[in-house]
GROMACS .gro file of C-alpha atoms in nm:
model
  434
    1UNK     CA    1  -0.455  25.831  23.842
    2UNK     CA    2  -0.193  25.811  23.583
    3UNK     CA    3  -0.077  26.183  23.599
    4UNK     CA    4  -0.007  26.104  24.061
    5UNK     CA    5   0.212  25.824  23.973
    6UNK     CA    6   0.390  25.991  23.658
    7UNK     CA    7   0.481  26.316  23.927
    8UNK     CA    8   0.639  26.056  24.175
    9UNK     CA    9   0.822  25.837  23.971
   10UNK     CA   10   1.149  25.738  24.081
   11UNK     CA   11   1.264  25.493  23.890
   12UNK     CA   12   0.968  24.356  23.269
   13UNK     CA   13   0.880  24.182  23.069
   14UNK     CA   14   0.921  23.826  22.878
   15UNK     CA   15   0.891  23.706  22.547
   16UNK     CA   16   0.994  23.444  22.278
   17UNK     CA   17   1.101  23.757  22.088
   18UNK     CA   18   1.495  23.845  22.317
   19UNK     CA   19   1.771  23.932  22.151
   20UNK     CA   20   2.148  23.863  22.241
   21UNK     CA   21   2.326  24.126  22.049
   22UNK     CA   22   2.637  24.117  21.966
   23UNK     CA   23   2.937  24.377  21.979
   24UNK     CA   24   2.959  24.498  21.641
   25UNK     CA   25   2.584  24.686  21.465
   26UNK     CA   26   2.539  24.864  21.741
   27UNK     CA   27   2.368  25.169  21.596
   28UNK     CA   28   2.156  24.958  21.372
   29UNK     CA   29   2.034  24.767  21.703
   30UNK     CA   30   1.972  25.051  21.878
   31UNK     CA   31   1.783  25.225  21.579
   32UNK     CA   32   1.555  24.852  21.511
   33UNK     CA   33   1.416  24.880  21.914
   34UNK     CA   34   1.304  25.248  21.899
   35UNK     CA   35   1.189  25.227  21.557
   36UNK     CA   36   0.930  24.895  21.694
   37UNK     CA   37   0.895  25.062  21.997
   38UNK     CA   38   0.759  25.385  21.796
   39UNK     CA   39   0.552  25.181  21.569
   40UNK     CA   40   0.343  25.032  21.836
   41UNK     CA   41   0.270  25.407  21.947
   42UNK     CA   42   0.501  25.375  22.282
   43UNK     CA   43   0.772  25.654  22.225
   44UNK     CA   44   0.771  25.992  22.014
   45UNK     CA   45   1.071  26.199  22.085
   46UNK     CA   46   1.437  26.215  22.053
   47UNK     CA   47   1.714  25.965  22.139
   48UNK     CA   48   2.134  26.007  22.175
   49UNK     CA   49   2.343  25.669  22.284
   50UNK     CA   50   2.697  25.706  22.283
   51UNK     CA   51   2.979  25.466  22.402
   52UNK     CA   52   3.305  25.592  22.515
   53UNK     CA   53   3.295  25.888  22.323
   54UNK     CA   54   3.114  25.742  22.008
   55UNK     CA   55   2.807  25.892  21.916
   56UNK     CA   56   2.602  25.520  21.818
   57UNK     CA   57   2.248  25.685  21.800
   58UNK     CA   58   2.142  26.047  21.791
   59UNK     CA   59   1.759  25.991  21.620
   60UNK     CA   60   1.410  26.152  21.624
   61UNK     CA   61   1.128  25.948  21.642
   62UNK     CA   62   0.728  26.027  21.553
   63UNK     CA   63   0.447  25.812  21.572
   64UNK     CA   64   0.270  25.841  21.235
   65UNK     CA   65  -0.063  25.914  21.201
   66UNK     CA   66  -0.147  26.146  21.448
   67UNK     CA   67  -0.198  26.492  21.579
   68UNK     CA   68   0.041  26.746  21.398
   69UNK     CA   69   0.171  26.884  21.713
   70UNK     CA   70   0.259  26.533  21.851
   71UNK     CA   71   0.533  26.591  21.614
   72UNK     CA   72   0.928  26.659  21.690
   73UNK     CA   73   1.240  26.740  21.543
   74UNK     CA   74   1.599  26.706  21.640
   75UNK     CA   75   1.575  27.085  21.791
   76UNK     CA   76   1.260  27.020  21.967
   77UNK     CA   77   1.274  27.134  22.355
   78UNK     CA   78   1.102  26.961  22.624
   79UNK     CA   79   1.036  26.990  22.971
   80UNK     CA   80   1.281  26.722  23.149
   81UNK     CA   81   1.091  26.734  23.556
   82UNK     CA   82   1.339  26.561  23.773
   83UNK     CA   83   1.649  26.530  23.509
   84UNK     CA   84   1.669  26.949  23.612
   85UNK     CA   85   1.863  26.777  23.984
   86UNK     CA   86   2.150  26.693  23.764
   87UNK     CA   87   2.179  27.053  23.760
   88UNK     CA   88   2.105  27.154  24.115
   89UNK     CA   89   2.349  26.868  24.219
   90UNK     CA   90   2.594  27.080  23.986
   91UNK     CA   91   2.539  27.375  24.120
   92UNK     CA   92   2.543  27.243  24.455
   93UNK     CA   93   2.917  27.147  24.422
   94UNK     CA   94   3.027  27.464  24.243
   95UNK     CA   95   2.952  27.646  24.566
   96UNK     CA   96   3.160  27.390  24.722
   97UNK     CA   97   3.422  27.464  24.477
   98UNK     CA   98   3.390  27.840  24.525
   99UNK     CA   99   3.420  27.785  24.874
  100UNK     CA  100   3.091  27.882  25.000
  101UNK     CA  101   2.982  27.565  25.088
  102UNK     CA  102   3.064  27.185  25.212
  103UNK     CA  103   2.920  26.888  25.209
  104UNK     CA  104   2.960  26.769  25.507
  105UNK     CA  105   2.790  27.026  25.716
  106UNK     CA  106   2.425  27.047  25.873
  107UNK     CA  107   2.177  27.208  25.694
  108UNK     CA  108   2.081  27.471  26.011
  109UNK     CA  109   2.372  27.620  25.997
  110UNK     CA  110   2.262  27.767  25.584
  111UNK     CA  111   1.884  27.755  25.760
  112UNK     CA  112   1.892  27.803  26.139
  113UNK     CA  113   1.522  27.721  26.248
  114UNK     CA  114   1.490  27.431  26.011
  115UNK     CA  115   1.326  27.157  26.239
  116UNK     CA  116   1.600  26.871  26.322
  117UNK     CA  117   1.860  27.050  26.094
  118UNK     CA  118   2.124  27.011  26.319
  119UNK     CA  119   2.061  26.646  26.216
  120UNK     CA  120   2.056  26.660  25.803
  121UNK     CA  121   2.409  26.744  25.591
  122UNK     CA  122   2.394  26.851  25.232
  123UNK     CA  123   2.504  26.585  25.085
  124UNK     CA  124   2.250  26.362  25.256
  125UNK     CA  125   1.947  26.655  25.032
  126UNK     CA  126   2.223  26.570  24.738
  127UNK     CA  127   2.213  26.176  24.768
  128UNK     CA  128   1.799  26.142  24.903
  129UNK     CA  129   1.911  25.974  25.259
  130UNK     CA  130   1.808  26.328  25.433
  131UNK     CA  131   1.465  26.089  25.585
  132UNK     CA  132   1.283  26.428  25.468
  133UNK     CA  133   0.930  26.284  25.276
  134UNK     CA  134   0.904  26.255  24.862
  135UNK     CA  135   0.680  26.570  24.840
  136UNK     CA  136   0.518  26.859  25.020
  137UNK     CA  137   0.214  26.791  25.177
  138UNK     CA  138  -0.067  26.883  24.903
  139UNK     CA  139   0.171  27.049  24.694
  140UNK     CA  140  -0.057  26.989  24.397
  141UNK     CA  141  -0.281  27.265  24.531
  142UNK     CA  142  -0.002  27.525  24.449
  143UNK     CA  143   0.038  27.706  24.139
  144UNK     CA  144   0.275  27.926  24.226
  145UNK     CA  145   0.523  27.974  24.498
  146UNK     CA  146   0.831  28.156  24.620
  147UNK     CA  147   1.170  27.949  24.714
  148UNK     CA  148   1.097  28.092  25.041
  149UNK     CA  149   0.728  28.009  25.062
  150UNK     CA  150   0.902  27.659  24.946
  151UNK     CA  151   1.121  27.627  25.214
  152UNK     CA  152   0.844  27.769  25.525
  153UNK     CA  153   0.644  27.448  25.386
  154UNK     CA  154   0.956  27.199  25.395
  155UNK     CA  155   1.001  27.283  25.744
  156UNK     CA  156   0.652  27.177  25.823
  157UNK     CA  157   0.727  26.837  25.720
  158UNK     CA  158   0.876  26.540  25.987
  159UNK     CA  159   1.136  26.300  25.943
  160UNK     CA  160   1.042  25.970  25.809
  161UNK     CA  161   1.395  25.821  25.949
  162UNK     CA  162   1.725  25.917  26.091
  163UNK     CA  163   1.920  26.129  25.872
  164UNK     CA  164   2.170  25.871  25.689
  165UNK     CA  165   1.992  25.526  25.801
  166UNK     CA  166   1.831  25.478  25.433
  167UNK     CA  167   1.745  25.635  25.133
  168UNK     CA  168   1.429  25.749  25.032
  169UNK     CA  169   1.389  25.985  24.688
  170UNK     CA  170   1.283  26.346  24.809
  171UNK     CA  171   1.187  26.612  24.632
  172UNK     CA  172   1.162  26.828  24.912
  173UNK     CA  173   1.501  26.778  25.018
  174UNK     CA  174   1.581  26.896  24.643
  175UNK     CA  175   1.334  27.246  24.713
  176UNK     CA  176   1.555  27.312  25.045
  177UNK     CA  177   1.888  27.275  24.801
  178UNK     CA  178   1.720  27.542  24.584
  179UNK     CA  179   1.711  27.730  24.822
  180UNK     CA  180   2.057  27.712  24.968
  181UNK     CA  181   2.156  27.804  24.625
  182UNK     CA  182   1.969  28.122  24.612
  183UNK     CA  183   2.070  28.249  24.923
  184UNK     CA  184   2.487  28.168  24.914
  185UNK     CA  185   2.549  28.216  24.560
  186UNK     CA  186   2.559  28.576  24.602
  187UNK     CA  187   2.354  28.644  24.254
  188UNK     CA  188   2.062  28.442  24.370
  189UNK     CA  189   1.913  28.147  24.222
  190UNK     CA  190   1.811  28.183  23.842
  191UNK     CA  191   2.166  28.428  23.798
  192UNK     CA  192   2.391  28.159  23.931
  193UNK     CA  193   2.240  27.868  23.723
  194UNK     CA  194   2.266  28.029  23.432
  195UNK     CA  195   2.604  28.181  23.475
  196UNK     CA  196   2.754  27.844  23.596
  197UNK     CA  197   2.586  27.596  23.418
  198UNK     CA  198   2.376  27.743  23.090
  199UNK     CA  199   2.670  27.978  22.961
  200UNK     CA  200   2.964  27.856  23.065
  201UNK     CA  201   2.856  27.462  22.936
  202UNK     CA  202   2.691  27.668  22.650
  203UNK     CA  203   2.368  27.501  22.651
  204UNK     CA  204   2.186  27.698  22.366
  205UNK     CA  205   1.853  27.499  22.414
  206UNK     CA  206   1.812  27.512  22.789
  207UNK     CA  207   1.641  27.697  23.042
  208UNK     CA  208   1.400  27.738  23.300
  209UNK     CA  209   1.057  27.696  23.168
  210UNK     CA  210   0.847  27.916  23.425
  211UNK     CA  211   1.084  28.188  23.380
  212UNK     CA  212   1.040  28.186  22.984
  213UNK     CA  213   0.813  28.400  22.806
  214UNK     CA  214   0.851  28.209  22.462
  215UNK     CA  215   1.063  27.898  22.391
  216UNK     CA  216   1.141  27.828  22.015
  217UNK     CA  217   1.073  27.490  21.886
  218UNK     CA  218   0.877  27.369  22.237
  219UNK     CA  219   0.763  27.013  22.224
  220UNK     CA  220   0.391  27.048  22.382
  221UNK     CA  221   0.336  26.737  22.609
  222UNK     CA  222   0.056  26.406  22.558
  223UNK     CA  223  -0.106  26.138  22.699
  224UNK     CA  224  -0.258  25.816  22.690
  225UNK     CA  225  -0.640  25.902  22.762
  226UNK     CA  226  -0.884  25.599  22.702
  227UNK     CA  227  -0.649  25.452  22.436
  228UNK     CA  228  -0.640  25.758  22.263
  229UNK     CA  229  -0.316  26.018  22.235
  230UNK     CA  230  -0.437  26.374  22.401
  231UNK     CA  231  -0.266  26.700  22.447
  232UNK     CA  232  -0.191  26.765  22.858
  233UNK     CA  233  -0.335  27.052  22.999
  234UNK     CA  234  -0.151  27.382  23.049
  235UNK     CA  235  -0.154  27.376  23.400
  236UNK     CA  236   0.036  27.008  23.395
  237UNK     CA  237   0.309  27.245  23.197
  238UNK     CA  238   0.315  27.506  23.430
  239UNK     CA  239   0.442  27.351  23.749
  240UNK     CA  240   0.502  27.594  24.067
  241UNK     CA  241   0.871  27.449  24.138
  242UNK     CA  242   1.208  27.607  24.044
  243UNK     CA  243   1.398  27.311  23.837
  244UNK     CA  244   1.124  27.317  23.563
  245UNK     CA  245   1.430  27.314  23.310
  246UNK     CA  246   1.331  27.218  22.942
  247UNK     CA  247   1.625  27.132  22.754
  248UNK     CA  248   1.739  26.838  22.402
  249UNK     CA  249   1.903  26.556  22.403
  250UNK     CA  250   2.203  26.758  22.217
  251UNK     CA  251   2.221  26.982  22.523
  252UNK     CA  252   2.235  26.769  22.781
  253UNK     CA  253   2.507  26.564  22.592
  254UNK     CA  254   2.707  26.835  22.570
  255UNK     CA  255   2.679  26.877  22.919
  256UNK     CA  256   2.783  26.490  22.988
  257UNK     CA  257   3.075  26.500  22.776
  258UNK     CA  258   3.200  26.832  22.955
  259UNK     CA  259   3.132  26.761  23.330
  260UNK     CA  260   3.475  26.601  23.410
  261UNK     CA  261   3.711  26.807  23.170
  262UNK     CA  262   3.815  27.022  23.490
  263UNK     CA  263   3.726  27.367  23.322
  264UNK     CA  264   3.441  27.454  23.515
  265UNK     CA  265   3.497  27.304  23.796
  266UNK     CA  266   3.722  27.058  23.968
  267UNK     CA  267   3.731  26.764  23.833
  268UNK     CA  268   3.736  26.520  24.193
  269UNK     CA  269   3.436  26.738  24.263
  270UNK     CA  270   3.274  26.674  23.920
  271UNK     CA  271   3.293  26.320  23.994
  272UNK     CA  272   3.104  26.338  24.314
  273UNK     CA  273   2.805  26.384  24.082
  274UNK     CA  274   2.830  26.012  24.017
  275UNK     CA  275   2.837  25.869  24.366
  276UNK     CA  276   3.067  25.578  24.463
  277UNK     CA  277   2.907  25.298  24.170
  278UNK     CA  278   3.088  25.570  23.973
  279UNK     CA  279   2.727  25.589  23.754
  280UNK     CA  280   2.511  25.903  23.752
  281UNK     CA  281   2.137  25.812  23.648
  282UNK     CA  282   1.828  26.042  23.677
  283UNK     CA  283   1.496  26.012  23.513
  284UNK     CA  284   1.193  26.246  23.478
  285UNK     CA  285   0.865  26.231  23.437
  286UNK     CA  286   0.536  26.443  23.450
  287UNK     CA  287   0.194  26.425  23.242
  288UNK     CA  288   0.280  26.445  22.920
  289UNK     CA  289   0.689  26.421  22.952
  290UNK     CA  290   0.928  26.140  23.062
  291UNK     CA  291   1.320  26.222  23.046
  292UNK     CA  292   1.649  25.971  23.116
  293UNK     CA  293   1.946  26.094  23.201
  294UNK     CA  294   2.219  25.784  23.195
  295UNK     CA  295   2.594  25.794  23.256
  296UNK     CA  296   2.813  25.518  23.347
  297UNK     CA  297   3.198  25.575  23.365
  298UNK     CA  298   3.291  25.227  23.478
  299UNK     CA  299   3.152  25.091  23.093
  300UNK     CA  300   3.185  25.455  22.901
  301UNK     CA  301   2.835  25.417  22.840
  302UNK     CA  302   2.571  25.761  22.807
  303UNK     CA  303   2.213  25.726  22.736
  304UNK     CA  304   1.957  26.041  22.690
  305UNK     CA  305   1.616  26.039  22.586
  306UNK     CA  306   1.329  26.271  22.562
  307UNK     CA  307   0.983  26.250  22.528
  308UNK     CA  308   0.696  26.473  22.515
  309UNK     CA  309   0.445  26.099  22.539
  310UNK     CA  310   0.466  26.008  22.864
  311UNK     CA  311   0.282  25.640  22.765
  312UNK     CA  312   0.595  25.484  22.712
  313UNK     CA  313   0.719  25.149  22.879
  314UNK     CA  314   0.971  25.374  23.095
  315UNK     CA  315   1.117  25.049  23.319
  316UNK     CA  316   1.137  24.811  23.028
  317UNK     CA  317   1.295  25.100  22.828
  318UNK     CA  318   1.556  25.202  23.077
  319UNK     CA  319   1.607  24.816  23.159
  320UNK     CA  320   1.675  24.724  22.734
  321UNK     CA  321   1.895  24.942  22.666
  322UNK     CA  322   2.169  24.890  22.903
  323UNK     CA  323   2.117  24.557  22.844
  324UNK     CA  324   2.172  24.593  22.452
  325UNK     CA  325   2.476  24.785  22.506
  326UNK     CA  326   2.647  24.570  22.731
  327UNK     CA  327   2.564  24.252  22.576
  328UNK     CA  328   2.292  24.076  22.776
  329UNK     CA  329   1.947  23.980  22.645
  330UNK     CA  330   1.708  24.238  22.593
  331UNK     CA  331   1.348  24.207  22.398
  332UNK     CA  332   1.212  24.399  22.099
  333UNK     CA  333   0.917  24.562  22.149
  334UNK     CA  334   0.559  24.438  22.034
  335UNK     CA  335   0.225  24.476  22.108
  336UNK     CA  336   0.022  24.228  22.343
  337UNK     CA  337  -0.317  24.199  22.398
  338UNK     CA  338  -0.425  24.069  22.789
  339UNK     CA  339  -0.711  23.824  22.818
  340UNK     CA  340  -0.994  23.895  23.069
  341UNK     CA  341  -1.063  23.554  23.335
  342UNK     CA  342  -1.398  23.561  23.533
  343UNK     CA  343  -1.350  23.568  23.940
  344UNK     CA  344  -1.601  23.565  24.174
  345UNK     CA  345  -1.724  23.826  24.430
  346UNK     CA  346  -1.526  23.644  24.693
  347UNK     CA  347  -1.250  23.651  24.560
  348UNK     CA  348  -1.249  24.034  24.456
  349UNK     CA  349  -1.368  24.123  24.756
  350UNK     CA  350  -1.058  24.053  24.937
  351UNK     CA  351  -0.852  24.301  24.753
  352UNK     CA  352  -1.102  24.614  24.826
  353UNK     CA  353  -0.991  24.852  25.069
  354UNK     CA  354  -0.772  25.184  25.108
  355UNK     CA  355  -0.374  25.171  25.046
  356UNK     CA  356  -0.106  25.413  25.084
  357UNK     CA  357   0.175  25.415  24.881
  358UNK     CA  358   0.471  25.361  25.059
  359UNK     CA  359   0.704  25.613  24.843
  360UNK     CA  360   0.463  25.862  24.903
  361UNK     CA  361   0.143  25.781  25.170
  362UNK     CA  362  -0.026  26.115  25.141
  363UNK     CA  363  -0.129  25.884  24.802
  364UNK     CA  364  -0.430  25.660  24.886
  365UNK     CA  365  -0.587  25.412  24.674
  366UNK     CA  366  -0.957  25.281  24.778
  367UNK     CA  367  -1.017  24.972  24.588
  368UNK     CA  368  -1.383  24.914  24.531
  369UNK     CA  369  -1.617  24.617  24.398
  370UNK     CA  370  -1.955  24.743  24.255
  371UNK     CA  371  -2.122  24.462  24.026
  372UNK     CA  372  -1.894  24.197  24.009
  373UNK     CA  373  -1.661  24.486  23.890
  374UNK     CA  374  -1.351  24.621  24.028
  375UNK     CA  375  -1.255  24.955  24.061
  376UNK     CA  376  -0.958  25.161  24.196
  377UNK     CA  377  -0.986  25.549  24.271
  378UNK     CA  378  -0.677  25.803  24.427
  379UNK     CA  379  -0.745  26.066  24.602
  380UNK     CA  380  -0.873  26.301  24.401
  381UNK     CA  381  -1.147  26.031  24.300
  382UNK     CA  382  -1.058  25.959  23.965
  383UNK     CA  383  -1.192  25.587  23.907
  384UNK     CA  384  -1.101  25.367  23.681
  385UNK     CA  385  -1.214  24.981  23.602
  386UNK     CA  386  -0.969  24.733  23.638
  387UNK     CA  387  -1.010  24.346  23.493
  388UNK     CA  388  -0.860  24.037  23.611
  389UNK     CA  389  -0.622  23.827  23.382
  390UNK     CA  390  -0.548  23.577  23.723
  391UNK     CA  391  -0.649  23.582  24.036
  392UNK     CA  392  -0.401  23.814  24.150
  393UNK     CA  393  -0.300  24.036  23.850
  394UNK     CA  394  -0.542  24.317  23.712
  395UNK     CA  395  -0.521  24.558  23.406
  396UNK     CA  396  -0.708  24.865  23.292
  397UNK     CA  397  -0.589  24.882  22.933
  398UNK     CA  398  -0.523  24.514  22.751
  399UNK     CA  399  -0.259  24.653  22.525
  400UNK     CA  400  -0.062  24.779  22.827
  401UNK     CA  401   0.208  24.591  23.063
  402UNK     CA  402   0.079  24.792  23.343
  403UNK     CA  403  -0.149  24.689  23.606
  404UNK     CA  404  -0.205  24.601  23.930
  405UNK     CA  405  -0.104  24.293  24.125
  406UNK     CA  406  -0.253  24.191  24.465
  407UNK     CA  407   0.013  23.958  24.717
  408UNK     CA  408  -0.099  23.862  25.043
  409UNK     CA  409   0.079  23.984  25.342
  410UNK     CA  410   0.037  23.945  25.774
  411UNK     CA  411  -0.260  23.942  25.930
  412UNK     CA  412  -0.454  23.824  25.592
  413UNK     CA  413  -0.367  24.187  25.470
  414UNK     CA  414  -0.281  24.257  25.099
  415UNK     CA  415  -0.022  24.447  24.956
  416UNK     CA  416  -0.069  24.617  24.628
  417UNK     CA  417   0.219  24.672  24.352
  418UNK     CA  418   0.119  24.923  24.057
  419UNK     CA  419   0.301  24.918  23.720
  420UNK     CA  420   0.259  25.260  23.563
  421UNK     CA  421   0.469  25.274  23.214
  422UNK     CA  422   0.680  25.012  23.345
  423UNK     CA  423   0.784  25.129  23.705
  424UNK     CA  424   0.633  25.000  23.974
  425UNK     CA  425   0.511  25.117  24.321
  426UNK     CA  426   0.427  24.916  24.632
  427UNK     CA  427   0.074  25.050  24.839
  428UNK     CA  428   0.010  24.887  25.152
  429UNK     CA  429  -0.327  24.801  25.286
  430UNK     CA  430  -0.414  25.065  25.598
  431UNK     CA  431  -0.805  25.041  25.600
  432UNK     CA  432  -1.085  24.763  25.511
  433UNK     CA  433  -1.405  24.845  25.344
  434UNK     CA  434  -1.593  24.629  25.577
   0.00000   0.00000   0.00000
């Protein structure tokens, strides 16, 4: 169940233990939260922080004490999922720069039968308000596929709102820029991102993973499986997408610290990479990888990490960091153990039921009670036991923030919010059991 909600991610915790830092120590700030947050087994990879131009933190960290190839060094490579749209956003604007494309135009005129594509611009695939769904319908069957095969299965899917109305992450919007690429760049997909982007930012440590027949130095990705740390499998690695980029956190600062020098590419174009809050934020995650991508130009702030653990606390993370850096309270990492209550049947039984998830509701959850014992199962029926520590609020692993909490809503309905490493996701009730 973990691996679903780690390949939809889009992107809190209290304690007597928050911190108010102050301007100055920085670095050694910085450096005291990873280092706790690696020593309760909750991060294993590499780290760069940098603040209008200074480099505060550029660190590797390992959990001791456990499998060999667990282990990373400052030239370690990983797979970074959904980070890789930085790039395709690039690219994206280069063709605008070249001349080849513009934002403002409809999508069927670069793909004439694509359903209601008189209706969707580019920069509404660039900016996720397209109303095109969060994945391909059973894309996880797919191994391998063509951008064309890609794009004959985006136009199967429908609208889920009027183009510009709201925003709703989409990864198949991003599959249909792809392909836009490979057909108006002239050199075709793979040429043009590595002529525009890999060589000219000279990114030495970066590349497409499924197009790679060996990669130096590659960070092999793990899990949390029944409180233990386990390898991923190879098919988890090998995803059927273009934008399976692997890449270090040396890389992609390079890239940050070139993107609005005007050498590449114009610089008023550049900047439409960071939308109108002037901040351009991305994070990735798949089994056995999570990747953050943060740059703010309002506060000169830039904030990278990699990870080939994908058990970390990604929210809290994320949510610390910025806080630490601009001054506000943040908390140190530590472990904590949840206490199991007793309920009765009656009061379980209200939460049992199916639920789609509303980022993505080809996703159902069936929540069963077998026993006096609660269960929840996806799709796939993978099942796993969940406890109560209040009426309302359920974990499967004690030494975990995540969990699942049940809120009432109309008609005597429940909604059902799932923390997995630290983000959460809303599932609505759509079926009783009885």
């Amino acid at each position: 169940m973990r691996y679903i909600l780690l390949l939809i991610i889009v992107l809190n915790s209290a304690d007597l233990n928050s911190q108010t830092p102050g301007k100055d120590n920085l670095p050694n700030r910085l450096n005291e939260y990873f280092t706790a947050l690696t020593n309760i087994k909750s991060f294993n990879g590499n780290v760069l922080v940098s603040k209008n131009g200074q480099v505060l933190l550029d660190q590797t960290y390992n959990i001791q004490n456990e499998i060999e190839d667990l282990h990373v060094t400052k030239d370690s490579k990983f797979i970074i999922a959904s980070v890789s749209k930085i790039f395709i956003r690039y690219a994206i604007l280069k063709l605008v720069d070249d001349g080849k494309l513009e934002l403002s135009k409809k999508i069927n005129l670069y793909i004439p039968d694509f359903p209601s594509g008189n209706k969707i611009t580019i920069e509404q695939l660039m900016f996720h308000t397209s109303g095109l769904p969060r994945e391909i319908k059973d894309y996880d069957k797919y191994e391998n596929l063509s951008l064309e095969k890609v794009a004959e299965l985006a136009k199967k899917e429908s609208l889920q709102f009027e183009p510009g109305t709201q925003t709703l992450y989409s990864n198949v919007g991003y599959f249909i820029l792809h392909y836009i690429i490979d057909k108006l760049s002239g050199s075709g997909y793979l040429k043009y991102m590595n002529k525009e982007i890999i060589q000219k930012y000279k990114l030495q440590n970066t590349g497409e993973f499924n197009n790679s027949h060996s990669i130096t130095n590659f960070a092999y990705g793990f899990t949390n499986e029944n409180n233990a740390i386990t390898p991923i499998s190879q098919s988890s690695i090998n995803r059927f997408e273009t934008g399976n980029y692997y890449s270090t956190t040396t890389d992609l600062y390079h890239f940050s610290e070139q993107l609005l020098n005007g050498k590449f590419i114009k610089k008023e174009l550049a900047q439409k990479m960071f939308g109108k809050e002037h901040l351009l934020v991305q994070a990735g995650g798949r089994p056995g990888y999570r990747a953050y991508y943060y740059q703010n130009l309002t506060t000169g702030i830039t904030f990278l990490f990699l990870t080939n653990y994908s058990d970390i606390p990604f929210q809290e993370v994320t949510t610390d960091i910025i806080n630490l850096l601009e001054g506000k309270p943040y908390e140190i990492p530590k472990k904590i153990h949840r206490k199991v209550i007793k309920l009765s049947d009656e009061i379980l039984e209200r939460y049992t039921g199916k639920y789609a998830l509303e980022a993505d509701p080809t996703q159902i959850f069936t929540v069963l009670l077998e026993n006096n014992q609660l269960y929840i199962s996806d799709k796939h029926g993978e099942k796993v036991a969940v406890y109560p520590e209040s009426e309302t609020s359920f974990f499967d692993n004690p030494e975990s923030r995540d969990g699942y909490d049940f809120v009432k809503a109309e008609g005597n309905l429940y909604t059902m919010t799932i923390t997995s490493t630290g983000v959460k996701f809303s599932a609505k009730k759509i079926k009783s059991l009885h």
